[in-house]
Coordinates of C-alpha atoms in Angstrom, one line a residue:
X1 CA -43.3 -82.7 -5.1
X2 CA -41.2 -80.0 -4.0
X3 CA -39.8 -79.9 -0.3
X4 CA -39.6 -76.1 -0.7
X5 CA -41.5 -72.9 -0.3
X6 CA -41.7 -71.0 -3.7
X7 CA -38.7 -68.3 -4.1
X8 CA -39.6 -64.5 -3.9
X9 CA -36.7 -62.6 -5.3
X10 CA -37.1 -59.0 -3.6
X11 CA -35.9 -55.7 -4.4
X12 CA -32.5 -56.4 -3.5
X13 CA -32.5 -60.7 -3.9
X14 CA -33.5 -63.4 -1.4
X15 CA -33.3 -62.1 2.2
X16 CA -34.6 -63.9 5.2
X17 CA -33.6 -65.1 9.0
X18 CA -30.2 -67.4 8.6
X19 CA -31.7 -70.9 8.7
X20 CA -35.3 -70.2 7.6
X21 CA -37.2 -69.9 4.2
X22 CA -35.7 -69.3 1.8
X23 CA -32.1 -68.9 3.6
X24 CA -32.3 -72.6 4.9
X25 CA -30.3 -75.3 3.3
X26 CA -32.1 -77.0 1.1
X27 CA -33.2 -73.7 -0.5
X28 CA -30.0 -72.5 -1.0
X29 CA -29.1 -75.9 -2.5
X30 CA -31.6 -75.5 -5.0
X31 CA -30.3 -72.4 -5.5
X32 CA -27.0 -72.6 -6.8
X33 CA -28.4 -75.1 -8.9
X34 CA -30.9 -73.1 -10.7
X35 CA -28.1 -70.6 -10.8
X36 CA -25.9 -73.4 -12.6
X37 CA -28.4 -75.1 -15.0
X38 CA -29.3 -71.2 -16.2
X39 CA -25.5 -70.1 -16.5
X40 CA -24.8 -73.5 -18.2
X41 CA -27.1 -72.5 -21.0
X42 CA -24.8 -69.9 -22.2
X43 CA -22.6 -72.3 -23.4
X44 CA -18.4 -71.7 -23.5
X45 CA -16.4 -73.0 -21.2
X46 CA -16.9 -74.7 -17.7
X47 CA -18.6 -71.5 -16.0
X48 CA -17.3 -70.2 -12.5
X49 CA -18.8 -68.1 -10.1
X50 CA -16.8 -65.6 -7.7
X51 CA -18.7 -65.5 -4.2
X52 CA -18.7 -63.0 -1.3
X53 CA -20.0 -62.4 1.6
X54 CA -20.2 -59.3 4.4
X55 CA -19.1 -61.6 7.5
X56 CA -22.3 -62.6 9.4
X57 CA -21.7 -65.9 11.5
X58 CA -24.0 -67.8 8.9
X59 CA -22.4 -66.8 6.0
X60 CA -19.8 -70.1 5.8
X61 CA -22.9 -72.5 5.4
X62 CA -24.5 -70.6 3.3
X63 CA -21.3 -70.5 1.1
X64 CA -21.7 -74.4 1.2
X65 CA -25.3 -74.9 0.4
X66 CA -25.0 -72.7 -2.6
X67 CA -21.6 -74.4 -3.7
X68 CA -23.4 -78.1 -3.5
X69 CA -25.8 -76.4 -5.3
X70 CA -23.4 -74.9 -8.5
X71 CA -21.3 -78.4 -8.6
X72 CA -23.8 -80.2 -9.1
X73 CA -24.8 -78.0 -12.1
X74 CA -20.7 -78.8 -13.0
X75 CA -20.2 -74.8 -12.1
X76 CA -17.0 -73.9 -10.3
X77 CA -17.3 -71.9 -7.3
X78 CA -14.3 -69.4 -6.2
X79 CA -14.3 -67.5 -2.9
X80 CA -13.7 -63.8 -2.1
X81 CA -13.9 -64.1 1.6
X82 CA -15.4 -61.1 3.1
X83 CA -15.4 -58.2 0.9
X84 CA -17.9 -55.4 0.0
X85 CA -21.0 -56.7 -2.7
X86 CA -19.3 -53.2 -5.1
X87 CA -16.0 -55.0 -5.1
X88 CA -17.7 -58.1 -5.6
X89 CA -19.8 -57.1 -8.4
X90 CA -16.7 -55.3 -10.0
X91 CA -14.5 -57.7 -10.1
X92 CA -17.2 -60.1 -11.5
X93 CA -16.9 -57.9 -14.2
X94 CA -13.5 -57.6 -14.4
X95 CA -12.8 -61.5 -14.4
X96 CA -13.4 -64.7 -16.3
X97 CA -17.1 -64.8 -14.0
X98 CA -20.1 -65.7 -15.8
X99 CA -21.4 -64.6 -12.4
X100 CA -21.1 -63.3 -9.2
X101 CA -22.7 -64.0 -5.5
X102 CA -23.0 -62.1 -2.5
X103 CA -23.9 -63.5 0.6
X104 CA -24.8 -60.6 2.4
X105 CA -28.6 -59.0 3.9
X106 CA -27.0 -55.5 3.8
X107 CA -28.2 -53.2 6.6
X108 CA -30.2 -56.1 8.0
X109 CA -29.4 -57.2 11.6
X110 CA -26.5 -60.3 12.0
X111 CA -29.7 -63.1 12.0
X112 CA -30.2 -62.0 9.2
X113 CA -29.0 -63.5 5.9
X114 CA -29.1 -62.7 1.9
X115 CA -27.9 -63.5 -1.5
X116 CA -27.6 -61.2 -4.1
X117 CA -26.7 -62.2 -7.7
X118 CA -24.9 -60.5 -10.6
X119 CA -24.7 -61.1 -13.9
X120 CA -21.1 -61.9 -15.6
X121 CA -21.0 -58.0 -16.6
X122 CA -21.8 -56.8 -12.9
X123 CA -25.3 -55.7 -13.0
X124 CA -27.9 -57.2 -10.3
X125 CA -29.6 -60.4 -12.4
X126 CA -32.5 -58.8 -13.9
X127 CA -36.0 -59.8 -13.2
X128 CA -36.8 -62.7 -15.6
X129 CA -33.3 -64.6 -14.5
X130 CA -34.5 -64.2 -11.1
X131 CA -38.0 -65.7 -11.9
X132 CA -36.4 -68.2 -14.0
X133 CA -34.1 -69.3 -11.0
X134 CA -37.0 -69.6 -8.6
X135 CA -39.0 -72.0 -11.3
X136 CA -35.9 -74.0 -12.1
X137 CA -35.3 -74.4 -7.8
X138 CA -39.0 -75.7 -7.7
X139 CA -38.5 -78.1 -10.6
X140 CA -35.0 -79.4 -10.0
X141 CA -34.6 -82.9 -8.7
X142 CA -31.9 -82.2 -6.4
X143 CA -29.2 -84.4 -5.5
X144 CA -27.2 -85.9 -2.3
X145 CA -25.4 -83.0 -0.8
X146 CA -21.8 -83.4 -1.5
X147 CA -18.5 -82.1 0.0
X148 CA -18.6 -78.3 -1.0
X149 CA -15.4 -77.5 -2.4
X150 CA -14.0 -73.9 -3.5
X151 CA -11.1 -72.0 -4.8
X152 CA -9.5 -69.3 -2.8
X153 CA -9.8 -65.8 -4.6
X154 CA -9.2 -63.5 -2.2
X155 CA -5.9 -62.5 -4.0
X156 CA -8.5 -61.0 -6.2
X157 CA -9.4 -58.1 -3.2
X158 CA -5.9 -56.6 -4.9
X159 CA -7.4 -55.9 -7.8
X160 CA -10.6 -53.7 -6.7
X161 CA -7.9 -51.7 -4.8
X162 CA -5.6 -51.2 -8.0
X163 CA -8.9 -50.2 -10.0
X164 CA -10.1 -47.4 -7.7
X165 CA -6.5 -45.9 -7.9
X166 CA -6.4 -45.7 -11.2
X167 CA -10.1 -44.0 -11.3
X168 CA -8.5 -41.2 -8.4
X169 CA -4.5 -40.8 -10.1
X170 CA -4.3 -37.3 -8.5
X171 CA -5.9 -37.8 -5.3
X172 CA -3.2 -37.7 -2.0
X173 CA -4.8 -37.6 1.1
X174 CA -1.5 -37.3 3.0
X175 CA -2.0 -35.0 6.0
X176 CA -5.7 -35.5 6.3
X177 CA -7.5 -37.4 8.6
X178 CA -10.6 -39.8 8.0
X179 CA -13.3 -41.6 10.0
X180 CA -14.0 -44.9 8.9
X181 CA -16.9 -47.0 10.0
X182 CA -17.4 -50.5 8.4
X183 CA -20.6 -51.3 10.6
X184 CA -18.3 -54.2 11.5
X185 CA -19.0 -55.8 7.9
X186 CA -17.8 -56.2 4.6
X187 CA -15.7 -53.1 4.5
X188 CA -13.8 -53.6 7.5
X189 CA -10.2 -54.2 6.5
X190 CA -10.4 -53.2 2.6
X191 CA -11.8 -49.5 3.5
X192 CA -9.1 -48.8 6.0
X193 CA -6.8 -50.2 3.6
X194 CA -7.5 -48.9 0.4
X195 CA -7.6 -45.2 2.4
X196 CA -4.1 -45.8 3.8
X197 CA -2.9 -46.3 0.1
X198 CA -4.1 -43.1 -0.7
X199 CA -2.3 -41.7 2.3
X200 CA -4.7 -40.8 4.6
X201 CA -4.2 -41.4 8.4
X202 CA -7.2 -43.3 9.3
X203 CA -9.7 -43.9 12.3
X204 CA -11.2 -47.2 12.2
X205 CA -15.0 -47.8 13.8
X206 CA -16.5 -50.6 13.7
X207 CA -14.1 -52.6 11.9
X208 CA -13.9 -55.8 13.8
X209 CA -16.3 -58.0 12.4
X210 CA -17.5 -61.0 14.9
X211 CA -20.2 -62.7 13.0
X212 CA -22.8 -61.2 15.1
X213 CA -22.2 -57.5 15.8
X214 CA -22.5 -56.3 11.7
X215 CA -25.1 -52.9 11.8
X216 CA -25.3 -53.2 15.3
X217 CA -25.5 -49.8 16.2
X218 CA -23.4 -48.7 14.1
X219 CA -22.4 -48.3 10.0
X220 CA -25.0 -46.2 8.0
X221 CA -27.7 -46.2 9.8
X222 CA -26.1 -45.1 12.8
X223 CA -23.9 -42.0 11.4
X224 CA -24.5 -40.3 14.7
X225 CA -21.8 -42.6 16.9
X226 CA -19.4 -40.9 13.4
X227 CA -20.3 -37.2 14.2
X228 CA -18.4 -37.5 17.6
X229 CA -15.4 -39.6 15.7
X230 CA -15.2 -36.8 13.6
X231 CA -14.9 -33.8 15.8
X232 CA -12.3 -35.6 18.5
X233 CA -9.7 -36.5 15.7
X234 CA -10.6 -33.4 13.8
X235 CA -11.0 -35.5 10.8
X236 CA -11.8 -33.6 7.1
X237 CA -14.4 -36.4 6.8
X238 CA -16.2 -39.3 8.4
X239 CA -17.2 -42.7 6.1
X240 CA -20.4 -45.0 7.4
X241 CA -21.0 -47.7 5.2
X242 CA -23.5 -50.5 5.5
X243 CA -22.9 -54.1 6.1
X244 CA -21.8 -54.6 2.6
X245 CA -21.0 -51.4 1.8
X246 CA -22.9 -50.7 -1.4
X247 CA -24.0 -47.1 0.5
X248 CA -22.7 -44.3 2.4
X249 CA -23.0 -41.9 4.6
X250 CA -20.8 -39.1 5.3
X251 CA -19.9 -36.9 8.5
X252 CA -18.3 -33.6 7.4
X253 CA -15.2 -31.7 9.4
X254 CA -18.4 -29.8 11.6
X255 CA -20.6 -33.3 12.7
X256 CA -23.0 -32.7 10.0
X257 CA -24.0 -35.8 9.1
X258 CA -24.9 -35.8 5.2
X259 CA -26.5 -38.2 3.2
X260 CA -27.5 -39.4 -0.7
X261 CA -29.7 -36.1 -1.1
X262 CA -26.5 -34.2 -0.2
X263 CA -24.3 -36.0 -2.7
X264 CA -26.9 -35.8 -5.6
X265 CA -27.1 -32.1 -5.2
X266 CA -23.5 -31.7 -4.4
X267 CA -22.6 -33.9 -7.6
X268 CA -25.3 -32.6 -9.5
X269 CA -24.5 -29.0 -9.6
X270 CA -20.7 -30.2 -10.0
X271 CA -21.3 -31.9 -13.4
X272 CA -23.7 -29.5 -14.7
X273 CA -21.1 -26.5 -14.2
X274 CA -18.5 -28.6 -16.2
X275 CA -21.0 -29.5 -18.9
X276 CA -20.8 -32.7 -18.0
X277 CA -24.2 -34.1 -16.5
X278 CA -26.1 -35.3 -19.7
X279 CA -29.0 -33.8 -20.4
X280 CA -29.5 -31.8 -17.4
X281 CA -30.7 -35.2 -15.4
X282 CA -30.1 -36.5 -11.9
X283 CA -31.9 -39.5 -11.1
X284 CA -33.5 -40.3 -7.7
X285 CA -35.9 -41.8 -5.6
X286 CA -39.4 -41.1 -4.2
X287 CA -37.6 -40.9 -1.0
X288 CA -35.0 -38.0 -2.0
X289 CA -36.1 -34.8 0.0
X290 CA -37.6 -31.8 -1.6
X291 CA -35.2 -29.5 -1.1
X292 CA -32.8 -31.8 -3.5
X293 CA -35.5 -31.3 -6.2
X294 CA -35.2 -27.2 -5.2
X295 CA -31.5 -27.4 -5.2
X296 CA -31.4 -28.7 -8.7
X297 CA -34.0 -26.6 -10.2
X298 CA -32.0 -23.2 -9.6
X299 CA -29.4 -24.6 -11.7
X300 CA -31.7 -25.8 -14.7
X301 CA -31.3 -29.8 -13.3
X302 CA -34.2 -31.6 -13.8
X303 CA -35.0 -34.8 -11.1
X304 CA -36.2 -38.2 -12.5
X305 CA -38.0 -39.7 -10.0
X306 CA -37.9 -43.6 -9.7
X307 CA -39.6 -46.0 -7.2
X308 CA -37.0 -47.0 -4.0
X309 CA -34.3 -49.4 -5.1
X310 CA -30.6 -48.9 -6.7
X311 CA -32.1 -51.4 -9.7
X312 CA -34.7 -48.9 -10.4
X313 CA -31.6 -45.9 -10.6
X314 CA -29.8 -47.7 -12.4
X315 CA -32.2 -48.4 -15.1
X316 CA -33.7 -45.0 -15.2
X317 CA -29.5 -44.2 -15.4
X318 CA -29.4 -46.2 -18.6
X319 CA -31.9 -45.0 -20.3
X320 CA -31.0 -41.4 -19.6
X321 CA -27.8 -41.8 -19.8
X322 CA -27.6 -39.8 -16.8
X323 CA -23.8 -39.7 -14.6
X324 CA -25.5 -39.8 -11.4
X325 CA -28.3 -40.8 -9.5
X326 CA -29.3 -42.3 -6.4
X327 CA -31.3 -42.8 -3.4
X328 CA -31.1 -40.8 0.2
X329 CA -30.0 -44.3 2.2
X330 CA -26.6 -43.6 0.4
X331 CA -27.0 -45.9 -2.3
X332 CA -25.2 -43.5 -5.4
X333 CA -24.2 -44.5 -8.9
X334 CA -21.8 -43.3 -11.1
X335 CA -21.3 -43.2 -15.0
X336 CA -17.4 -43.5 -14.5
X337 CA -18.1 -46.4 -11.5
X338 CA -20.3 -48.8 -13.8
X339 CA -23.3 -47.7 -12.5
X340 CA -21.8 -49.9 -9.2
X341 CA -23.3 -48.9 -6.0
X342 CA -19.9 -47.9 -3.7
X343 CA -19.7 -46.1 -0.4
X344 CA -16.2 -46.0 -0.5
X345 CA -15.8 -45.4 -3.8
X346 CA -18.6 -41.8 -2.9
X347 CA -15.9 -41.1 -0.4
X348 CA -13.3 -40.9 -2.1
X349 CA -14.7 -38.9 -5.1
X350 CA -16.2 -36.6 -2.1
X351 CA -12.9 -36.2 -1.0
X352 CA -11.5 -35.8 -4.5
X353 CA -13.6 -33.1 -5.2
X354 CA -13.3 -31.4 -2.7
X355 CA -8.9 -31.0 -2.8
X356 CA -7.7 -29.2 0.7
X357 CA -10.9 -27.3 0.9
X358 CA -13.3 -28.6 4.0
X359 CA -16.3 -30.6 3.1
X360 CA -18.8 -28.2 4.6
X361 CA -18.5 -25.8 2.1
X362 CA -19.0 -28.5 -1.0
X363 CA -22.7 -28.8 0.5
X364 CA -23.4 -25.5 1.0
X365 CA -26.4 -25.0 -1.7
X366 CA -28.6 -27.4 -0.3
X367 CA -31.2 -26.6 1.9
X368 CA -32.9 -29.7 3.3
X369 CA -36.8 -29.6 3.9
X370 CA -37.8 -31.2 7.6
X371 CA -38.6 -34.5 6.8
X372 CA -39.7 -37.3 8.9
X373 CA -39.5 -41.3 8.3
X374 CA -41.3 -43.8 10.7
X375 CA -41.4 -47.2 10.3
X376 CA -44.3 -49.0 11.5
X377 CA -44.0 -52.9 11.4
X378 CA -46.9 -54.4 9.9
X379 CA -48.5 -57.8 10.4
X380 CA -49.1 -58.2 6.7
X381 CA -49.7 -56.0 3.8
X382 CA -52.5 -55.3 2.0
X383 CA -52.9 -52.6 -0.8
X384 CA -52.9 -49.4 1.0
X385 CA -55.7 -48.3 -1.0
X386 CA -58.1 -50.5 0.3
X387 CA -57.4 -49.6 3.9
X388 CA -60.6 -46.8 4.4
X389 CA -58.9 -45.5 8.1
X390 CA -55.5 -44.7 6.2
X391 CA -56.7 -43.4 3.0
X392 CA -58.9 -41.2 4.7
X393 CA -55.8 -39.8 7.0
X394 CA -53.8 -40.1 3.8
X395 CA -56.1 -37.4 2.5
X396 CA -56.4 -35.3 5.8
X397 CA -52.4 -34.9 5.1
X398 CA -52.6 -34.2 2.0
X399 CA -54.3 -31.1 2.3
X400 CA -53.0 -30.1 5.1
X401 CA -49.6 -30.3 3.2
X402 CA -50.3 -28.3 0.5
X403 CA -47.4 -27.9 -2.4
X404 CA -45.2 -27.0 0.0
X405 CA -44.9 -30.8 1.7
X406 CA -45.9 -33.7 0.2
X407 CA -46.4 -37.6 1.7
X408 CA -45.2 -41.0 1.1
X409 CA -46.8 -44.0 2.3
X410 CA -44.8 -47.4 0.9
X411 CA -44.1 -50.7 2.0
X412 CA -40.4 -51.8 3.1
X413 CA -39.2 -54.3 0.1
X414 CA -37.2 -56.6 2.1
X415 CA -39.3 -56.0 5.7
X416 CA -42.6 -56.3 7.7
X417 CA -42.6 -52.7 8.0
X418 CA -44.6 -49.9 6.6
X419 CA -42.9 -46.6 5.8
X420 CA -44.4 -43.1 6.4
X421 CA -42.4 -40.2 5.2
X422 CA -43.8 -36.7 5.4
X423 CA -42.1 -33.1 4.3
X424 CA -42.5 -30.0 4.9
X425 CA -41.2 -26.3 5.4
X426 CA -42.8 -26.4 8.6
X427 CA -41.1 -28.9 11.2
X428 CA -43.1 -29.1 13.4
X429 CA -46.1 -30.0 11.2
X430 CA -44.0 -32.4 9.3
X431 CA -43.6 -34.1 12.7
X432 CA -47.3 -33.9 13.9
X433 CA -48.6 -35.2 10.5
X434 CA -46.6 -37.9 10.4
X435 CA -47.1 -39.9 13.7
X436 CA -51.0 -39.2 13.4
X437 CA -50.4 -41.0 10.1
X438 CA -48.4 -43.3 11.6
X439 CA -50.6 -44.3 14.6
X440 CA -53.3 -45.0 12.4
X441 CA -51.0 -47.5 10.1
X442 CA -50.0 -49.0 13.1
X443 CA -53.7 -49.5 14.3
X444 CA -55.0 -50.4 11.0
X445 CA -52.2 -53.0 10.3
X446 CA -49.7 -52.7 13.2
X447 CA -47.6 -56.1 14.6

């Protein structure tokens, strides 16, 4: 009989509170096992696994439950240290990894914990690995915990930075200012680093990770503490990144924040003036704004919408073949990035792009509709259909919308939170229609 709770791989891999299902230890154990036994089945050579993680004070036992876990599956473990999960999944791909693990819950708070798992070629582990990990953790006899033992790798780290200067050979940033903020994760010495080697002078926030103060505050969800960074140093750009930074979001030379909707566009237009976006497609999410989808349009660029998550971009990516695409958070992908998520790696193609001209003007064509996003945490979460009170508001919007707004009502993926996003040209309805909508969610199913 198994000691543990079944494993429920989200949209983004296991995330939970540090120390509780399915981020307690025996889980984790079992984990690393499952991930052994499956890589084992390849066949080759004695398999090894390059691990990461973003810097959260529960990140050096987790590293140890999921090594116990991989030795005793014979797999070798080898240690990043703290990095970002791009430069992790990159050099996974770049190296003799038949995987790659990131310890990391992303823009989570620091209780938090995760693990996200890539393939040998980079890419998140697709769907029927993760299921077949979370049968083979349930199965698995496991055995006595032994001394974890790893091999340093954070030489490795030198190598991310030599591949993003060879994907920017022209790009000097000497003379320019920029605004970094790490959110006190991952980032927090390689961003400042790797922007210093391209010359830049560079103003560090939030880089002095403690364990516990990752995303507090600050970092990508909290662009606003950039905007005043920005304007005191008179920087030509300001860099938020999340906990791992996988996404970004960027402060221009004025304090205007701008986010994934403004880099699609931005990017969007820019290809498909070369010749170079194929076939006329950007890929984004059900969250991207409407004036993204009216940006495009006037240029002949057509929007492929995907449910929320980077794995569901970069899937639509592939079978498009589409050079960009991504989701407002400040998750973007890249053809000529391996379809990696990178924050960094946005900010320096931003400022690439944009030579000595001033990031303001690169943004200019897109007019943003008035959106607004409440989260309403949920006590559990039942199919919203099924819910009379809210479908009946949920029509109520709808018509009061019109073509000119439009509604989304979603769960979180990785939370016990309910999401209600409403557009439209008129802000003041947008915001009205949206916290009746709201209220009613949090009635119907509120915490």
């Amino acid at each position: 009989m198994s000691t543990i709770e079944p494993l429920e791989f989200g949209t983004d891999g296991l995330r939970g509170r540090a120390g509780d299902p399915p981020m307690d230890p025996e889980s984790l154990r079992r984990v690393g096992a499952a991930l052994g036994v499956l890589l084992q089945r390849g066949g080759g050579d004695r398999q090894r696994v390059l691990i990461g993680n973003d810097g959260r004070e529960s990140s050096p036992w987790i590293l140890d439950c999921l090594v116990q876990g991989l030795m005793a599956a014979d797999v070798s473990a080898h240690d990043l240290g703290l990095c970002t999960t791009p430069a992790l999944a990159l050099l996974a791909r770049n190296g003799p990894f038949a995987a790659g693990v990131m310890i990391s819950a992303s823009h989570n708070p620091a209780h938090d914990n995760g693990v996200k798992i890539f393939a040998g070629d980079g890419t998140k582990l697709g769907a029927d690995d993760e299921a077949e990990i979370a049968r083979l953790a349930l199965a698995l006899r496991p055995a006595e915990p032994g001394q974890p033992r790893t091999r340093d790798a954070a030489d490795l780290l030198l190598r991310y930075e030599e591949l993003l200067a060879a994907r920017f050979p022209d790009l000097d940033l000497t003379g320019r200012t920029v605004c970094v903020d790490a959110a006190n994760g991952g980032g927090s010495v390689l961003a400042p680093r790797i922007l210093r080697a391209f010359g830049a002078e560079v103003v560090e926030v939030a880089c002095e990770p403690d364990g516990f103060n990752i995303n507090d505050g600050v970092g990508a969800l909290h662009p606003e503490v950039m905007v005043e960074r920005v304007r005191e140093h008179g920087a030509s750009l300001g860099i938020c990144l999340d906990g791992d930074g996988d996404r970004g979001i960027f402060v221009d030379e004025r304090g205007t924040i701008r986010d994934g909707d403004d880099v699609l566009s931005l990017f969007g237009r820019r290809l498909q003036a070369r010749g170079e976006l194929a076939g006329g497609i950007v890929v984004a999410t059900v969250m991207s704004n409407l004036g993204l989808h009216r940006s495009l349009e006037q240029i002949g660029v057509r929007v492929h919408v995907t449910p929320v998550g980077d794995r569901n971009v970069f899937v639509a990516m592939q079978e498009h073949g589409a050079a960009v695409g991504g989701e407002q958070s400040g998750h973007v992908l890249f053809q000529d990035h391996d379809l990696v998520g990178d924050g960094l790696y946005t900010g320096l193609k931003l400022l690439d792009a944009v030579g000595d001209g001033p990031v303001s003007a690169a943004f200019a064509a897109f007019e943003r509709f008035p959106q607004r996003l409440v989260n309403v945490p949920v006590r559990h979460k039942p199919d919203l259909a099924t819910v009379p009170a809210v479908q009946a508001k949920v029509t109520e919007v709808e018509r009061l919308l019109g073509a000119d707004g439009r509604l989304l009502l979603r769960y979180s993926g990785t939370e016990p939170k309910c999401r209600v996003m409403v557009e439209a040209r008129d802000g003041e309805l947008c915001r009205r229609l949206c916290d009746e909508l709201a209220d009613v969610v949090a009635r119907e199913l509120g915490a």
